[in-house]
Amino acid sequence: MSAYDERRKKLYEWMVNERIAMVMFEDTEGRRDPAIRWMTGQPSDALLFLSAEGKSLLVPWDANMAAVYAQADVVIPYGEFERRSVKALQGAAALFKIPLGSRVEIPPVTSYTNFLKYVGDAGEYDILCRNSGTHGEAESLRAIKDEEEQEIYRKAGGITNEIIDLLENNITAGRIPTEIDVVLFIEAECRKRGCEGTGFETLAAGAGRSFGIHAFPAYTAEPFAGPGLSILDFGLKYRGYTTDVTLSFAKAPLSPAQEKMLSLTEKAYEKALSMVKDGVYTREISLAADAIFGKARKAMPHALGHGIGLEAHEAPYLRSRQDNTWQLRPGMVFTLEPGLYDPVHGGCRLENDILLTESGPELLTKARIIRF
Amino acid sequence: MSAYDERRKKLYEWMVNERIAMVMFEDTEGRRDPAIRWMTGQPSDALLFLSAEGKSLLVPWDANMAAVYAQADVVIPYGEFERRSVKALQGAAALFKIPLGSRVEIPPVTSYTNFLKYVGDAGEYDILCRNSGTHGEAESLRAIKDEEEQEIYRKAGGITNEIIDLLENNITAGRIPTEIDVVLFIEAECRKRGCEGTGFETLAAGAGRSFGIHAFPAYTAEPFAGPGLSILDFGLKYRGYTTDVTLSFAKAPLSPAQEKMLSLTEKAYEKALSMVKDGVYTREISLAADAIFGKARKAMPHALGHGIGLEAHEAPYLRSRQDNTWQLRPGMVFTLEPGLYDPVHGGCRLENDILLTESGPELLTKARIIRF
C-alpha cells in the first residue's frame, strides 16, 4: 500500500464516521489545495473526488501530467466535464453511484457565490460546505508528517543547511554583493541539488530595506549585507515539501539599538525553542516570545511561526490570537521566526524549521544571525 | 488628481448609482486582489474600504510599506483591528458614519463559511456578496488600461523584446544550455532593466518535457532547446504589470508531425491576430483558432488567451466556452497563445501581448517560433 493509499484510507474512515458519501477537493489558481498532491501525487490543477466506499477519481487539467505523476483509481480529464466543477461533481457521483440526497462535501473555501451554484445545479445531493469537515480533517492529518515525509524533511533540511553555509561564506567575503545575486545563487544551488525550486519568492532585503516584514520588491539590484541589518528569507522545495528559514546579516558598525534588536530576537527564539514539546499549546509559546519583546517595549508585527509542508504556511499555527487552540504533536514540522523591524534601524529575523519527534524537537535547519 | 484618485472616483460613482454605502476589498494570501494596488499603490496584503461619499481607508498588514507606497485618505494598520476583517469592516463603517442597515459589499470570493461570519457578526449592515457588484466593476475597469498603464506596457514590452532577442542569440548559439540557465538569465536580465521580477514562474521545458501545458517542475537542470520542440513561457513584471510571452524553440531534425504542429500553431496565431478589433467577441476569435486545429484533427487543451495587467490572468478572457461574452475594447491588453501538445512529439506554443488601440492592434511583444 503506497503512502498515497494510506493517506486516502484515513479520510475514507473519517467519511464513513461522519456519513459523508462523497467529498470534492479542488486545486486551482486562486484556490490551491495541496491535499490533492498529498493523496495522489498530482502536483497541481485538478479536482479529486473520494467516496466513502473507498474509491478515488482524479480530474486533472493536464492528463499527460497525471499519467506521469498521479495515482488514483480512476482518472478523467477535466475537459470531459466541459471544465466545469459542478459537472465533474455530478459525473463523480454517477460513477460512484452516490444515492440522491446523500451528504456531499465541497471545499470550505468555496465562495458564497459558487456555493449558491452548487446548491442550485446539484440540488439532488445534500451539499455541505464546512470549516471543520473532511477538508479540515485532511489539513489536520497533513500537519502530522508520516515517516516518508519526515525523511523528505531531513533531506530538505540538509540541502538547506549546505546552502546556508555557502551563503555565509560567500556573502561575508563579499563574493555575492547584491540582493539579486543572493537570490539567483540560491535558485541555482538548490536545483543542482535536486530541489524543485524555492518554496516561495526569496526575500533578500539589504540594510536599506529590511524594515519591512516582507520587503517589496522581494529583491532588487541593490547591495546586500552592507553595514547594518539585512534579512534573507528563503525556502527550498524538495519533492513538494518546502523548508523556510531566515538568516539575518549584521555587518558592523551596529548602533546600540540594532544590537538590542538582535539580542532580543535571539532571546525570543531560544525561549520559544525551549518550550517545544508534545502537548504544549502553541499560543503559550507565542505569548512567551511576545512577552520578551514587550518587556523591552517592542512588538513583533507577525506570528511566531507556522507549520510547513506541501504549503509554505499550513497547520499548525503558532500565534498569540485567543482563538489559537493548536497543540504541538510528534510529527509536526513548523517554523519559529521571531523578528523586529524599525523604519530607522532596519529589521532582523531568525527562523528555523523544527520537527517534533517522540523524543523532543529535532532542529532541521541551522539558520542564524551572522555578525561580521 | 493622481491616477489612483481617478480610478477610485470611477468606483465611487458606480457605488452611488448602485446604492452601495461602503465596499471592502481584500488582498491577502490565497485571496489576491490587485484592485487595491490599482487604486492606492499598496503592493499587497491589505484591506481597502471605499465609501460612496468618496472616502478611502487602507488597512495594511505592514504600515511601514504603506507609508512608502500607498495613497489613501486614511491608513490604519490591521493590527489595530486585531487582524480581523470583520472588526476592520465595523471600524471603517464607524469612521465613514455608514448608517445602520446600509448596503455594504464584501468580495465575491469570500468563502461561504466566512460569509456566514460577516452576516452573523456585522448584521447591523446589509451585507452583499455578488459576482456582478463593485468588485466586478473594478475588474471591468481594470481591463481597460488608462494612458499611464499603456505607457507602462510599452516600456515592459520593450524590455521583454530585448530579452527575447538575447535569448534567441544565446540559446541558438548554445551559450545557455539548460532550463535553469535560461530561467536565471531572464531573472537577472529583467531586474538589471528595472523590472520587479518575473510575473509568474518561468516555464522552461526542453524537448523531453514540452508535452505538458505547464511543465512540472517548471524548470530543471535538464538541457534546453535540444533537437525537437522546447517551450519557454515567461513574463516580466514592470511597475506591477506583467507581460506574458511564449517562445518555442524548434531544433532540427524535426519530424513531419512536429513541422505540422508548428505550422498549425502559427496559422492559428495569425488568424486570431487578424480578427482583433474593437467590438469583436473574444469567443469568435477563440472558435476560429479552434477550427484551424479541428480541421487537422487536433485540439488545443487550453484557452486562446487572457487579459494581463497587475495579474498574469485577468479580464478579458479569450475562450470558446459558451458563457464567454467578452468583447474587445480599446485599452485592453491581452495575450494570444495557441499551442499544441503531444506526449510523443512534444509541445509548442506561440504567445504575444497585444494592446488594442483606437487605430487597431498594437503588438507589444515579438515572441516567435525559432527554428534552428
XYZ file of C-alpha atoms in Angstrom:
744
model
C 0.000 0.000 0.000
C 1.546 3.312 -1.065
C 1.727 6.377 1.178
C -0.961 7.918 -1.051
C -3.277 4.943 -0.415
C -2.704 5.145 3.315
C -3.474 8.845 3.392
C -6.701 8.393 1.445
C -7.660 5.477 3.672
C -7.613 7.722 6.742
C -10.066 10.068 5.063
C -12.344 7.238 3.909
C -12.645 6.127 7.529
C -13.430 9.643 8.655
C -16.081 10.000 5.935
C -17.827 6.786 6.996
C -17.978 8.000 10.601
C -19.318 11.376 9.520
C -21.775 9.902 6.997
C -20.201 11.836 4.103
C -20.943 9.898 0.895
C -18.520 11.854 -1.302
C -16.082 14.722 -0.965
C -14.598 17.047 -3.593
C -11.138 18.598 -3.311
C -10.109 21.394 -5.660
C -6.609 22.644 -6.523
C -6.668 25.526 -8.973
C -5.287 29.023 -9.471
C -6.535 31.148 -6.589
C -7.715 28.118 -4.615
C -4.618 25.985 -4.146
C -5.049 22.835 -2.079
C -2.020 20.533 -1.853
C -4.209 17.868 -0.270
C -4.592 16.537 -3.822
C -0.839 16.142 -4.243
C -0.675 14.638 -0.756
C -3.269 11.981 -1.636
C -2.417 11.262 -5.289
C 0.951 12.762 -6.284
C -0.676 15.062 -8.880
C 1.395 18.247 -8.477
C -1.365 20.776 -9.195
C -4.514 21.769 -11.080
C -7.066 19.048 -10.532
C -10.225 18.015 -8.747
C -10.231 14.928 -6.566
C -13.355 13.036 -5.537
C -13.353 10.428 -2.777
C -16.284 8.171 -1.992
C -16.904 6.764 1.470
C -16.765 3.323 -0.137
C -13.039 3.850 -0.699
C -12.757 4.920 -4.322
C -10.949 7.917 -5.801
C -11.477 9.874 -9.023
C -8.856 12.387 -10.155
C -9.941 15.048 -12.669
C -6.740 16.726 -13.896
C -6.477 19.776 -16.158
C -3.461 18.098 -17.799
C -3.969 14.381 -18.403
C -0.396 13.963 -19.660
C 0.942 15.188 -16.336
C -1.408 12.916 -14.415
C -0.182 9.911 -16.407
C 3.339 10.633 -15.189
C 2.707 11.628 -11.570
C -0.708 10.609 -10.265
C -2.089 7.561 -8.503
C -5.883 7.281 -8.290
C -8.456 4.577 -9.012
C -9.904 6.496 -11.955
C -8.553 9.473 -13.935
C -10.846 11.502 -16.208
C -9.561 14.751 -17.797
C -11.386 17.953 -16.819
C -12.194 18.637 -20.458
C -14.634 15.718 -20.449
C -16.731 17.691 -17.955
C -16.601 20.893 -20.056
C -14.128 22.197 -17.467
C -16.996 22.777 -15.017
C -16.615 21.621 -11.460
C -20.360 21.107 -10.938
C -20.461 18.768 -13.951
C -17.442 16.898 -12.643
C -19.139 16.555 -9.271
C -22.237 15.122 -10.914
C -20.108 12.793 -13.040
C -18.218 11.566 -9.987
C -21.472 10.959 -8.113
C -22.768 8.906 -11.048
C -19.514 6.923 -11.274
C -19.583 6.171 -7.557
C -23.352 5.519 -7.610
C -23.921 8.031 -4.802
C -27.596 7.839 -3.755
C -29.612 11.009 -4.293
C -29.947 13.048 -1.129
C -26.578 11.891 0.250
C -24.190 14.251 2.008
C -21.608 15.543 -0.483
C -18.928 17.886 0.797
C -17.285 20.700 -1.182
C -14.248 22.782 -0.129
C -14.809 25.284 2.701
C -13.049 27.969 0.631
C -15.796 27.694 -1.994
C -17.057 31.226 -2.482
C -20.542 32.126 -1.364
C -21.442 32.843 -4.975
C -20.189 29.439 -6.163
C -21.853 27.708 -3.236
C -25.184 29.003 -4.476
C -24.408 27.478 -7.889
C -23.616 24.047 -6.465
C -26.808 24.053 -4.434
C -28.781 25.239 -7.445
C -27.276 22.889 -10.038
C -26.627 19.785 -7.919
C -29.530 20.093 -5.500
C -30.152 16.364 -5.815
C -27.414 15.963 -3.174
C -27.122 17.472 0.294
C -24.216 19.877 -0.380
C -22.082 20.611 2.679
C -19.542 23.442 2.928
C -17.927 23.489 6.379
C -14.683 24.560 8.012
C -14.497 21.503 10.241
C -15.440 18.913 7.658
C -13.406 16.481 5.588
C -11.097 19.246 4.338
C -10.324 20.332 7.872
C -9.609 16.703 8.717
C -7.217 16.473 5.757
C -5.461 19.629 6.967
C -5.088 18.155 10.452
C -3.783 14.868 9.063
C -1.297 16.759 6.870
C 0.021 18.579 9.964
C 1.412 15.265 11.253
C 4.118 14.184 8.828
C 4.418 10.440 8.248
C 7.747 8.626 8.037
C 8.156 9.210 4.317
C 7.547 12.918 4.823
C 9.913 13.132 7.767
C 12.673 11.577 5.666
C 11.978 14.106 2.921
C 12.307 16.882 5.508
C 15.617 15.599 6.844
C 16.957 15.601 3.308
C 15.473 19.043 2.536
C 16.909 20.432 5.764
C 20.335 19.046 4.893
C 20.310 20.756 1.497
C 19.100 23.980 3.111
C 21.990 23.830 5.586
C 24.551 23.277 2.829
C 23.278 26.390 1.133
C 23.206 28.388 4.387
C 26.909 27.625 4.847
C 27.707 28.604 1.261
C 25.752 31.832 1.720
C 27.566 32.750 4.919
C 30.984 32.122 3.394
C 30.334 33.910 0.140
C 28.319 36.852 1.448
C 30.648 37.749 4.303
C 33.572 37.517 1.859
C 31.832 39.961 -0.493
C 31.516 37.463 -3.349
C 27.691 37.783 -3.594
C 27.277 41.562 -3.461
C 23.651 42.316 -4.427
C 20.190 41.115 -3.461
C 19.616 39.590 -6.864
C 22.960 37.800 -6.762
C 21.902 36.192 -3.492
C 18.548 35.070 -4.877
C 19.940 33.619 -8.111
C 22.688 31.858 -6.173
C 20.035 30.071 -4.082
C 17.951 29.209 -7.174
C 20.911 27.674 -8.957
C 22.399 25.825 -5.982
C 19.103 24.278 -4.870
C 18.209 22.907 -8.306
C 21.703 21.474 -8.690
C 20.926 19.500 -5.534
C 17.648 18.077 -6.875
C 15.169 20.576 -5.457
C 12.051 21.508 -7.458
C 12.975 25.118 -6.763
C 12.336 27.564 -3.980
C 9.203 27.164 -1.902
C 8.194 30.809 -2.176
C 9.698 34.025 -3.508
C 13.023 34.581 -1.769
C 13.183 37.812 0.241
C 16.587 39.457 0.186
C 16.431 42.868 1.825
C 19.628 44.819 2.293
C 20.110 47.239 5.155
C 18.147 49.992 3.450
C 15.045 47.829 3.001
C 14.993 45.348 5.865
C 12.484 47.374 7.891
C 9.612 45.657 6.023
C 8.293 42.315 7.242
C 8.071 41.303 3.594
C 10.333 43.624 1.648
C 8.893 44.939 -1.590
C 10.076 44.161 -4.189
C 11.312 40.893 -2.728
C 14.784 41.621 -4.146
C 16.441 44.283 -6.245
C 19.817 45.100 -7.774
C 20.766 46.951 -4.534
C 23.689 45.802 -2.331
C 23.033 43.039 0.192
C 24.633 42.787 3.634
C 26.202 46.218 3.788
C 26.627 47.913 7.195
C 23.537 47.436 9.361
C 20.857 44.731 9.299
C 19.947 42.649 6.245
C 17.323 39.907 6.044
C 17.371 36.785 3.841
C 14.223 34.634 3.995
C 14.065 31.588 1.722
C 12.864 28.038 1.441
C 13.794 25.067 -0.728
C 11.163 22.817 -2.245
C 12.168 19.173 -2.240
C 9.734 16.554 -3.557
C 6.961 19.093 -2.978
C 7.870 19.971 0.623
C 9.297 23.369 1.435
C 11.729 24.472 4.104
C 11.510 28.063 5.367
C 14.445 29.811 7.040
C 15.558 33.373 7.669
C 19.148 34.499 8.087
C 19.970 37.977 9.308
C 23.302 39.514 8.351
C 24.537 42.130 10.820
C 27.531 43.991 9.470
C 29.493 46.327 11.734
C 29.263 49.061 12.766
C 25.941 48.485 14.541
C 24.128 51.000 16.713
C 23.160 50.053 20.284
C 19.538 49.942 19.088
C 20.460 47.403 16.409
C 22.460 45.293 18.883
C 19.438 45.305 21.179
C 17.113 44.148 18.375
C 19.421 41.241 17.569
C 19.825 40.058 21.144
C 16.078 40.294 21.806
C 15.353 38.280 18.683
C 17.812 35.572 19.692
C 16.427 35.533 23.223
C 12.844 35.144 21.978
C 13.966 32.373 19.631
C 15.768 30.433 22.376
C 12.836 30.834 24.740
C 10.406 29.548 22.110
C 12.613 26.592 21.227
C 12.940 25.638 24.896
C 9.147 25.327 25.160
C 8.705 22.951 22.201
C 7.329 19.627 23.420
C 4.460 17.224 22.908
C 1.135 18.684 24.022
C 2.141 22.301 24.547
C -0.295 24.906 23.244
C 1.400 26.940 20.526
C -0.323 30.055 21.835
C 1.669 29.743 25.065
C 4.925 29.666 23.131
C 3.890 32.669 21.096
C 2.852 34.653 24.164
C 6.193 33.876 25.803
C 8.063 35.310 22.813
C 5.771 38.343 22.786
C 6.494 38.893 26.479
C 10.236 39.090 25.860
C 9.717 41.800 23.260
C 7.041 43.506 25.347
C 9.362 43.896 28.345
C 11.692 45.874 26.073
C 8.710 47.936 24.835
C 8.902 46.374 21.420
C 6.397 44.275 19.496
C 6.667 41.617 16.818
C 4.290 42.545 13.957
C 3.690 38.970 12.794
C 3.056 35.487 14.147
C 5.809 33.473 15.828
C 5.653 30.592 13.392
C 3.641 28.173 11.297
C 3.601 24.638 10.015
C 5.323 23.841 6.726
C 4.799 21.021 4.278
C 3.367 20.973 0.778
C 2.460 24.592 1.569
C 4.764 27.277 2.891
C 2.156 28.129 5.519
C -0.017 25.352 6.900
C -1.126 23.852 10.191
C -0.136 24.064 12.988
C -0.097 27.835 13.534
C 1.944 29.450 16.295
C 0.301 32.735 17.140
C -0.984 34.708 20.085
C -4.571 35.143 18.997
C -7.089 33.903 21.517
C -8.711 31.561 19.021
C -5.465 29.631 18.514
C -6.004 26.210 20.064
C -3.228 24.285 18.283
C -1.111 21.904 20.337
C 2.241 20.519 19.224
C 2.324 16.801 18.448
C 5.049 14.393 17.319
C 5.350 14.503 13.524
C 4.664 18.218 13.246
C 7.140 20.313 11.241
C 6.985 24.054 11.862
C 8.955 27.285 11.944
C 9.946 29.559 14.794
C 10.628 33.026 13.431
C 10.768 35.925 15.873
C 11.751 39.271 14.397
C 11.784 43.032 14.949
C 11.532 45.816 12.371
C 12.195 49.522 12.606
C 11.966 52.170 9.904
C 15.236 53.749 11.093
C 17.340 50.822 12.322
C 16.151 48.176 9.865
C 14.920 44.683 10.640
C 16.100 41.296 11.779
C 14.504 37.863 11.934
C 15.750 34.424 12.891
C 13.810 31.462 11.530
C 14.394 27.736 11.644
C 12.402 24.574 10.935
C 11.692 22.107 13.711
C 10.418 18.531 13.557
C 8.895 17.416 16.839
C 9.709 13.743 17.384
C 8.671 11.405 20.190
C 11.953 12.253 21.898
C 11.785 16.046 21.509
C 12.494 18.777 18.982
C 14.800 17.978 16.066
C 16.293 21.106 14.519
C 16.078 20.514 10.759
C 17.821 23.748 9.763
C 20.630 25.861 11.128
C 19.868 29.444 10.181
C 21.442 32.092 12.416
C 22.180 35.750 12.868
C 25.533 36.309 11.207
C 27.575 39.131 12.722
C 30.610 40.232 10.729
C -5.582 64.264 -9.371
C -3.447 61.134 -9.409
C -4.264 58.050 -11.462
C -5.174 56.339 -8.171
C -7.678 59.091 -7.359
C -9.223 58.852 -10.805
C -9.621 55.104 -10.550
C -11.292 55.320 -7.132
C -13.534 58.109 -8.414
C -14.984 55.804 -11.069
C -15.929 53.307 -8.397
C -17.450 55.966 -6.124
C -19.738 56.971 -8.963
C -20.729 53.385 -9.570
C -21.434 52.871 -5.848
C -23.721 55.894 -5.707
C -25.702 54.600 -8.679
C -25.985 51.158 -7.138
C -26.774 52.485 -3.642
C -23.749 50.754 -2.103
C -22.777 52.697 1.039
C -19.399 51.002 1.504
C -17.311 48.329 -0.162
C -14.466 46.204 1.171
C -11.590 44.927 -0.983
C -9.230 42.279 0.359
C -5.733 41.329 -0.842
C -4.215 38.514 1.176
C -2.516 35.147 0.751
C -4.962 32.852 -1.044
C -7.264 35.741 -1.984
C -5.089 38.106 -4.014
C -6.844 41.172 -5.428
C -4.604 43.696 -7.190
C -7.521 46.140 -7.267
C -6.018 47.535 -4.052
C -2.682 48.229 -5.730
C -4.549 49.649 -8.710
C -6.457 52.119 -6.512
C -3.817 53.008 -3.896
C -0.353 51.796 -4.917
C -0.100 49.433 -1.911
C 1.665 46.402 -3.440
C -0.050 43.690 -1.411
C -1.588 42.487 1.871
C -4.234 44.980 2.847
C -7.923 45.706 3.104
C -9.362 48.742 1.335
C -12.684 50.343 2.225
C -14.390 52.876 -0.037
C -17.455 54.870 0.954
C -19.968 56.115 -1.566
C -19.235 59.592 -0.212
C -15.804 59.392 -1.786
C -13.501 58.436 1.078
C -10.947 55.645 1.255
C -9.466 53.726 4.197
C -6.473 51.465 3.666
C -5.783 48.784 6.297
C -2.306 47.393 5.556
C -0.620 44.435 7.236
C 2.659 46.383 7.007
C 2.262 50.049 7.897
C 5.896 50.808 7.008
C 5.321 49.606 3.456
C 2.120 51.628 3.167
C 3.970 54.788 4.247
C 6.326 54.335 1.284
C 3.903 53.199 -1.429
C 0.262 53.898 -0.634
C -2.106 56.767 -1.278
C -5.419 56.740 0.608
C -7.383 59.241 2.676
C -6.848 57.294 5.894
C -4.404 54.490 6.739
C -4.910 52.320 9.859
C -2.720 49.230 10.411
C -4.511 45.875 10.501
C -3.153 45.196 13.989
C -5.428 47.915 15.355
C -8.369 45.729 14.358
C -6.849 42.610 15.982
C -6.113 41.434 12.439
C -9.792 40.563 11.939
C -11.508 41.658 8.769
C -14.954 41.843 10.372
C -13.599 44.242 13.008
C -11.925 46.322 10.310
C -15.213 46.451 8.412
C -17.025 47.672 11.503
C -14.268 50.206 12.187
C -14.453 51.519 8.633
C -18.235 51.814 8.835
C -17.885 53.826 12.063
C -15.199 56.073 10.533
C -17.332 56.739 7.459
C -20.511 57.075 9.584
C -22.317 54.460 7.478
C -25.975 54.324 8.588
C -27.102 51.007 10.081
C -28.944 48.874 7.551
C -26.958 50.271 4.600
C -25.738 48.091 1.749
C -22.126 47.066 2.411
C -20.394 44.902 -0.175
C -17.714 42.273 0.536
C -15.579 40.425 -2.055
C -17.394 37.827 -4.178
C -14.578 35.337 -3.468
C -15.462 35.446 0.229
C -15.970 31.842 1.235
C -19.411 30.637 2.169
C -18.141 29.924 5.674
C -16.724 33.448 6.080
C -19.850 34.978 4.571
C -21.863 33.449 7.399
C -19.476 35.107 9.878
C -19.872 38.570 8.326
C -23.628 38.257 8.348
C -23.550 36.973 11.925
C -21.077 39.497 13.343
C -21.929 42.584 11.275
C -25.642 42.009 10.841
C -26.285 45.703 11.511
C -25.469 46.233 7.820
C -26.991 44.683 4.713
C -24.000 42.536 3.650
C -23.824 41.896 -0.105
C -21.614 39.268 -1.758
C -22.130 39.259 -5.528
C -20.223 38.421 -8.683
C -21.522 41.437 -10.580
C -21.122 44.021 -7.863
C -18.480 46.650 -7.157
C -15.657 44.108 -7.428
C -16.838 43.005 -10.848
C -16.987 46.651 -11.849
C -13.386 47.150 -10.674
C -12.340 44.109 -12.704
C -14.048 45.521 -15.788
C -12.455 48.936 -15.260
C -9.027 47.314 -14.823
C -9.481 45.524 -18.176
C -9.280 48.912 -19.930
C -5.803 50.248 -19.350
C -5.529 54.030 -18.942
C -2.769 56.101 -20.522
C -0.359 55.644 -17.638
C -0.841 51.884 -17.808
C -0.447 51.800 -21.596
C 2.874 53.610 -21.278
C 3.981 51.102 -18.661
C 3.063 48.303 -21.071
C 5.002 49.814 -23.960
C 8.046 50.001 -21.731
C 7.505 46.483 -20.362
C 7.047 45.143 -23.887
C 10.280 46.810 -24.979
C 12.246 45.185 -22.163
C 10.614 41.843 -22.931
C 11.663 42.176 -26.574
C 15.263 42.987 -25.664
C 15.371 39.815 -23.608
C 13.706 37.756 -26.346
C 16.473 38.804 -28.738
C 19.167 37.968 -26.190
C 17.550 34.586 -25.582
C 17.385 33.745 -29.277
C 21.022 34.677 -29.843
C 22.402 32.914 -26.809
C 20.241 29.808 -26.858
C 20.705 29.024 -30.554
C 24.457 29.547 -30.101
C 24.468 27.036 -27.242
C 25.556 29.570 -24.621
C 22.533 28.925 -22.331
C 22.411 25.128 -22.298
C 19.973 24.110 -19.527
C 16.460 25.012 -18.429
C 17.718 26.550 -15.221
C 20.309 28.617 -17.092
C 17.515 30.053 -19.219
C 15.377 30.930 -16.201
C 18.181 32.565 -14.214
C 19.277 34.506 -17.294
C 15.795 36.010 -17.557
C 15.656 36.781 -13.824
C 18.982 38.595 -13.903
C 18.445 40.476 -17.169
C 14.969 41.738 -16.250
C 15.994 43.102 -12.858
C 19.000 44.821 -14.401
C 16.469 46.651 -16.573
C 14.375 47.836 -13.633
C 11.726 45.114 -13.532
C 10.293 43.989 -10.172
C 10.947 40.448 -11.338
C 9.108 37.892 -13.401
C 5.312 37.985 -13.440
C 4.919 34.272 -12.748
C 7.169 31.223 -12.505
C 9.035 30.911 -15.791
C 8.331 27.659 -17.646
C 11.321 26.281 -19.491
C 10.592 22.838 -20.874
C 13.155 21.131 -23.060
C 12.194 18.694 -25.782
C 11.693 15.821 -23.333
C 9.175 17.760 -21.219
C 7.365 20.152 -23.539
C 4.324 17.884 -23.909
C 2.823 19.396 -20.749
C 0.796 22.599 -20.966
C 2.523 23.675 -17.784
C 5.659 21.600 -17.432
C 6.321 20.260 -13.950
C 8.664 21.169 -12.402
C 8.643 24.491 -14.219
C 12.360 24.072 -14.934
C 15.109 21.615 -14.127
C 18.816 21.107 -14.715
C 17.987 19.262 -17.999
C 19.138 20.580 -21.404
C 17.009 23.235 -23.086
C 16.444 23.522 -26.835
C 17.944 20.230 -27.900
C 16.577 18.503 -31.032
C 12.776 18.680 -31.180
C 10.365 21.169 -29.588
C 11.087 23.242 -26.472
C 8.796 25.769 -24.809
C 9.783 28.929 -22.920
C 6.900 30.810 -21.273
C 7.774 33.888 -19.213
C 6.630 37.346 -18.243
C 8.353 40.424 -16.861
C 6.793 42.498 -14.101
C 7.348 46.200 -14.550
C 5.827 48.644 -12.047
C 3.401 45.869 -11.111
C 2.287 44.992 -14.645
C 3.296 41.691 -16.189
C 3.963 40.740 -19.767
C 3.379 37.108 -20.802
C 5.059 35.561 -23.830
C 5.925 32.101 -25.064
C 8.781 31.258 -27.396
C 9.084 27.837 -28.953
C 12.496 26.574 -29.994
C 12.404 24.014 -32.798
C 15.790 22.427 -33.350
C 16.368 20.225 -36.376
C 15.850 17.459 -37.191
C 12.073 17.719 -36.854
C 9.573 15.017 -37.736
C 6.738 15.794 -40.193
C 4.365 15.633 -37.220
C 6.371 18.306 -35.419
C 6.530 20.519 -38.522
C 2.775 20.225 -38.802
C 2.248 21.232 -35.164
C 4.394 24.336 -35.673
C 2.687 25.462 -38.853
C -0.792 24.914 -37.394
C 0.139 26.944 -34.311
C 1.429 29.822 -36.438
C -1.646 29.659 -38.633
C -3.985 29.783 -35.636
C -1.993 32.699 -34.216
C -2.134 34.700 -37.451
C -5.841 34.032 -37.841
C -6.542 35.169 -34.300
C -4.454 38.311 -34.667
C -6.246 39.200 -37.909
C -9.581 39.201 -36.053
C -8.532 41.595 -33.266
C -10.605 44.759 -33.448
C -12.926 46.956 -31.418
C -16.194 45.210 -30.580
C -15.356 41.686 -31.663
C -16.458 38.912 -29.304
C -13.407 37.088 -27.987
C -15.309 33.812 -28.235
C -15.426 34.220 -32.016
C -11.644 34.593 -32.163
C -11.175 31.567 -29.956
C -13.555 29.431 -32.029
C -11.711 30.436 -35.213
C -8.419 29.222 -33.746
C -10.065 26.017 -32.556
C -11.435 25.449 -36.065
C -7.963 25.561 -37.591
C -6.779 22.885 -35.189
C -10.008 20.922 -35.531
C -9.658 20.649 -39.311
C -6.314 18.910 -38.725
C -7.969 16.660 -36.128
C -6.088 18.317 -33.309
C -7.285 20.228 -30.270
C -5.821 22.952 -28.090
C -6.180 21.902 -24.440
C -6.334 25.446 -23.044
C -7.874 28.834 -23.753
C -6.643 31.028 -26.618
C -5.675 33.920 -24.383
C -6.419 36.234 -21.482
C -6.032 39.789 -20.314
C -2.869 40.786 -18.465
C -2.194 43.620 -16.072
C -1.492 43.633 -12.353
C -2.400 39.942 -12.613
C -0.974 37.411 -15.033
C -4.512 36.296 -15.835
C -7.295 38.851 -15.762
C -10.130 40.200 -17.885
C -10.818 39.997 -20.772
C -10.791 36.230 -21.335
C -10.446 34.714 -24.801
C -12.015 31.292 -24.712
C -14.541 29.155 -26.527
C -16.918 28.434 -23.687
C -20.488 29.412 -24.395
C -20.669 31.674 -21.374
C -17.825 33.880 -22.666
C -19.402 37.218 -23.589
C -16.261 39.395 -23.543
C -15.807 41.904 -26.359
C -12.508 43.580 -27.209
C -12.320 47.307 -26.485
C -9.615 49.936 -26.968
C -7.274 49.949 -23.981
C -7.417 46.202 -23.449
C -4.088 44.359 -23.160
C -4.249 40.595 -23.678
C -2.402 37.529 -24.901
C -2.934 35.280 -27.894
C -1.347 31.909 -27.197
C -2.335 28.983 -29.403
C -0.442 25.759 -28.791
C -0.422 22.004 -29.354
C 0.971 19.256 -27.119
C 1.723 15.619 -27.773
C 3.224 13.021 -25.426
C 5.411 11.694 -28.262
C 6.263 14.746 -30.363
C 6.406 17.341 -27.588
C 4.689 20.696 -27.486
C 4.772 24.146 -28.997
C 3.070 27.429 -28.165
C 3.317 30.950 -29.563
C 2.208 33.774 -27.293
C 2.336 37.535 -27.608
C 0.809 40.542 -25.868
C -1.476 42.890 -27.743
C -2.744 46.359 -26.852
C -5.894 47.245 -28.719
C -5.809 50.964 -29.547
C -8.376 53.155 -31.272
C -6.496 52.516 -34.515
C -6.147 48.747 -34.179
C -3.946 46.143 -32.524
C -0.504 47.174 -31.326
C 1.832 44.221 -30.898
C 3.654 44.884 -27.622
C 5.896 41.822 -27.805
C 7.674 39.900 -30.532
C 7.843 36.294 -29.424
C 8.139 33.731 -32.227
C 8.818 30.138 -33.099
C 12.558 29.891 -33.528
C 13.667 27.204 -35.972
C 17.372 26.401 -35.976
